[in-house]
Tab-separated table of C-alpha atoms in Angstrom:
chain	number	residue	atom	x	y	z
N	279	UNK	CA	5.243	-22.113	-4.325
N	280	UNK	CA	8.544	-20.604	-3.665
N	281	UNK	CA	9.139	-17.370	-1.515
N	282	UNK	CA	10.080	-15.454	-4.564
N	283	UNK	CA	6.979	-16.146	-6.576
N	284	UNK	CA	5.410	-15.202	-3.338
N	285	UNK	CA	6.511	-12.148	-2.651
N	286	UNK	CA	6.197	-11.049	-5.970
N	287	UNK	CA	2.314	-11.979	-5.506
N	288	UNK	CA	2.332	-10.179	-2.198
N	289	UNK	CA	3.420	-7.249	-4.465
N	290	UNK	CA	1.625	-7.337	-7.190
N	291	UNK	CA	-2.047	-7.620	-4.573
N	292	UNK	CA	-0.316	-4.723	-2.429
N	293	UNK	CA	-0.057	-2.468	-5.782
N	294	UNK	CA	-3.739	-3.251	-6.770
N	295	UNK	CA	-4.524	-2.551	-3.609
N	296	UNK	CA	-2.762	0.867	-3.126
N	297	UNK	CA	-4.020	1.813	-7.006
N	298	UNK	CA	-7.271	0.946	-6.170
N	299	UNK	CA	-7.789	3.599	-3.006
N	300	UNK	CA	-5.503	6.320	-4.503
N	301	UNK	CA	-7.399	6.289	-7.890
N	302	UNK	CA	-10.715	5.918	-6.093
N	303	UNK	CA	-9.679	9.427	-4.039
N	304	UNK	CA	-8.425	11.413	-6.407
N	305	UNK	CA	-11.140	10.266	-8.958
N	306	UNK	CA	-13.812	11.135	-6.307
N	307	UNK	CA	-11.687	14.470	-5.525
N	308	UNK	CA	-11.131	15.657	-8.935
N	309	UNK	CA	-12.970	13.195	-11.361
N	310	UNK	CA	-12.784	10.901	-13.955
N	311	UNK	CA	-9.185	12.740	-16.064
N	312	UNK	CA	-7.232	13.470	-12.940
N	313	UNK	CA	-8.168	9.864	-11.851
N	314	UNK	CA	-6.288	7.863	-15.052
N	315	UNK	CA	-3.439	10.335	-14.761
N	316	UNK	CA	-3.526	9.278	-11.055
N	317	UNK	CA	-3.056	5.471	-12.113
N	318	UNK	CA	-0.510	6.363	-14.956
N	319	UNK	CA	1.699	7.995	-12.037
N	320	UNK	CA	1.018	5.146	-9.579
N	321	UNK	CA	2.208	2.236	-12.336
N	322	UNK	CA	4.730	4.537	-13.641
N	323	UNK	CA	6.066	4.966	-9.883
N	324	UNK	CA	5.790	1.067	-8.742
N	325	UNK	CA	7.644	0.509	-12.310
N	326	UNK	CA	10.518	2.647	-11.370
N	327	UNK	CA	11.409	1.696	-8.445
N	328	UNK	CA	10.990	-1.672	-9.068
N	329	UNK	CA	13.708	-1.328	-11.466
N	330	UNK	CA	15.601	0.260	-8.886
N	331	UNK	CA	15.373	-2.438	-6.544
N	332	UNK	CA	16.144	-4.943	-9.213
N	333	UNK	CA	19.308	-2.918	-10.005
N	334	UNK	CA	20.249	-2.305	-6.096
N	335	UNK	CA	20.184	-6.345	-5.492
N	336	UNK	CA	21.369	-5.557	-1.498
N	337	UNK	CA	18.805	-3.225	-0.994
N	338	UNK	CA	14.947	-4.988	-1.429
N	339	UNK	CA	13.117	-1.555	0.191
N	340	UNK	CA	12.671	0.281	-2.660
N	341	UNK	CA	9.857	-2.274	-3.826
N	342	UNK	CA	7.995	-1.029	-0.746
N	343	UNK	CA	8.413	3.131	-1.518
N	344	UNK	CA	5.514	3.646	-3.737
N	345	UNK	CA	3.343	1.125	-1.738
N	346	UNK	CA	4.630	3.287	1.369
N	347	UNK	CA	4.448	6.711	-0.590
N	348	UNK	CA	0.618	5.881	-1.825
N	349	UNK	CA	-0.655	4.618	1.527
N	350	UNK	CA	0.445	7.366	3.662
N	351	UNK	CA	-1.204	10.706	1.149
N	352	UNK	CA	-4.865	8.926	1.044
N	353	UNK	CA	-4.212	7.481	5.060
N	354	UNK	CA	-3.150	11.680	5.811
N	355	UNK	CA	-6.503	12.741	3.480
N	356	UNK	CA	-8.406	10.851	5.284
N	357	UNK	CA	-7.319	11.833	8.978
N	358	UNK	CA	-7.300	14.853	8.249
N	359	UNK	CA	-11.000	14.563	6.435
N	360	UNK	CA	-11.919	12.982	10.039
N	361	UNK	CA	-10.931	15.560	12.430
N	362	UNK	CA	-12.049	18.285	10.278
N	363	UNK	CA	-15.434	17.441	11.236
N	364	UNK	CA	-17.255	18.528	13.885
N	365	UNK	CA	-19.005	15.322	14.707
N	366	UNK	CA	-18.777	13.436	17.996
N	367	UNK	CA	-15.515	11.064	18.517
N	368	UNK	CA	-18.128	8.004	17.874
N	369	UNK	CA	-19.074	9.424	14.850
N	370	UNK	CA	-15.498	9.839	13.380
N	371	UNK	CA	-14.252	6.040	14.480
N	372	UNK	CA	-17.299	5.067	12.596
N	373	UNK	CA	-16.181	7.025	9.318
N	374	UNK	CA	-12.631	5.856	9.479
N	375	UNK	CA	-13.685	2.143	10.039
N	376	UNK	CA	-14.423	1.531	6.412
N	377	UNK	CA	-11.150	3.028	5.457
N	378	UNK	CA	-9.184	1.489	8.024
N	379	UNK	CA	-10.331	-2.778	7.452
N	380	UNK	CA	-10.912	-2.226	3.733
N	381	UNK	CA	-7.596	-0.665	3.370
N	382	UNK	CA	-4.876	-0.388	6.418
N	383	UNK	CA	-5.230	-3.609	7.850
N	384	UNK	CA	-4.779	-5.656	4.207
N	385	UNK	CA	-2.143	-3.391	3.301
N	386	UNK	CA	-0.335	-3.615	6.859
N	387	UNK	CA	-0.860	-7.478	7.036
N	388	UNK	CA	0.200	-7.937	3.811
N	389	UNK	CA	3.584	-5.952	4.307
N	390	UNK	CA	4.410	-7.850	7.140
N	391	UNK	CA	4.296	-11.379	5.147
N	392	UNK	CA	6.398	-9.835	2.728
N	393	UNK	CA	9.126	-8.416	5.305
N	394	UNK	CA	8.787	-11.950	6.712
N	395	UNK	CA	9.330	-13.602	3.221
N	396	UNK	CA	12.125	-11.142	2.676
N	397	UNK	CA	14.082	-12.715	6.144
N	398	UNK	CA	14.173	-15.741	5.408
N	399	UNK	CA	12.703	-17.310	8.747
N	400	UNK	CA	9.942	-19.728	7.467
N	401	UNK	CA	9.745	-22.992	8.278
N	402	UNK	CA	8.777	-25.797	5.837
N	403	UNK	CA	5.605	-27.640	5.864
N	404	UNK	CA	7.415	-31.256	6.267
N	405	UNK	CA	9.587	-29.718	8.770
N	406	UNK	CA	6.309	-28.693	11.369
């Protein structure tokens, strides 16, 4: 598979991803209406500046400004969700940890195959 069909897969997972937690929180926030409008802005978003990166061919980073956009307002809800309670330090680690492996590790490891993708730097299978 070549890079480019890769990193367009790396995209398309890190958007499903990224849709998937924002809906989920504003769904769960606000409910079921506020949730599809939710989804219509996050598609709507990723489309845009996709074009925009398409259009800017020197300048790849705007592909990653709605993935970056809709990671940090759920990653800043739920921080701030955390140390809003009054529970012990234990007890807010163990809140977050769902949050943080289902979410900020993918989405994290994910961008960094795609930077990596992006420079250029792999080596071929043969060549190893």
């Amino acid at each position: 598979m070549s890079d480019r069909a890769l990193k367009n897969l790396i995209m398309i997972v890190m958007v499903i991803l990224v849709l998937n937690q924002f809906v989920g929180w504003v769904a769960g926030s606000w409910g079921a209406v506020p949730g599809v409008v939710a989804a219509l802005v996050v598609v709507v978003v990723s489309f845009f500046f996709g074009r925009k990166a398409r259009a800017d061919a020197g300048n790849r980073a705007w592909f990653l400004v709605p993935v970056l956009l809709f990671v940090v307002i759920p990653t800043g809800v739920k921080l701030w969700g955390l140390f809003a309670s009054e529970s012990s330090l234990w007890t807010k680690l163990w809140g977050g940890f769902p949050f943080a492996m289902g979410f900020l590790v993918p989405i994290g490891t994910l961008l960094v195959v795609y930077w990596s993708l992006g420079r250029g730097k792999r080596q071929s299978e043969a060549g190893a």
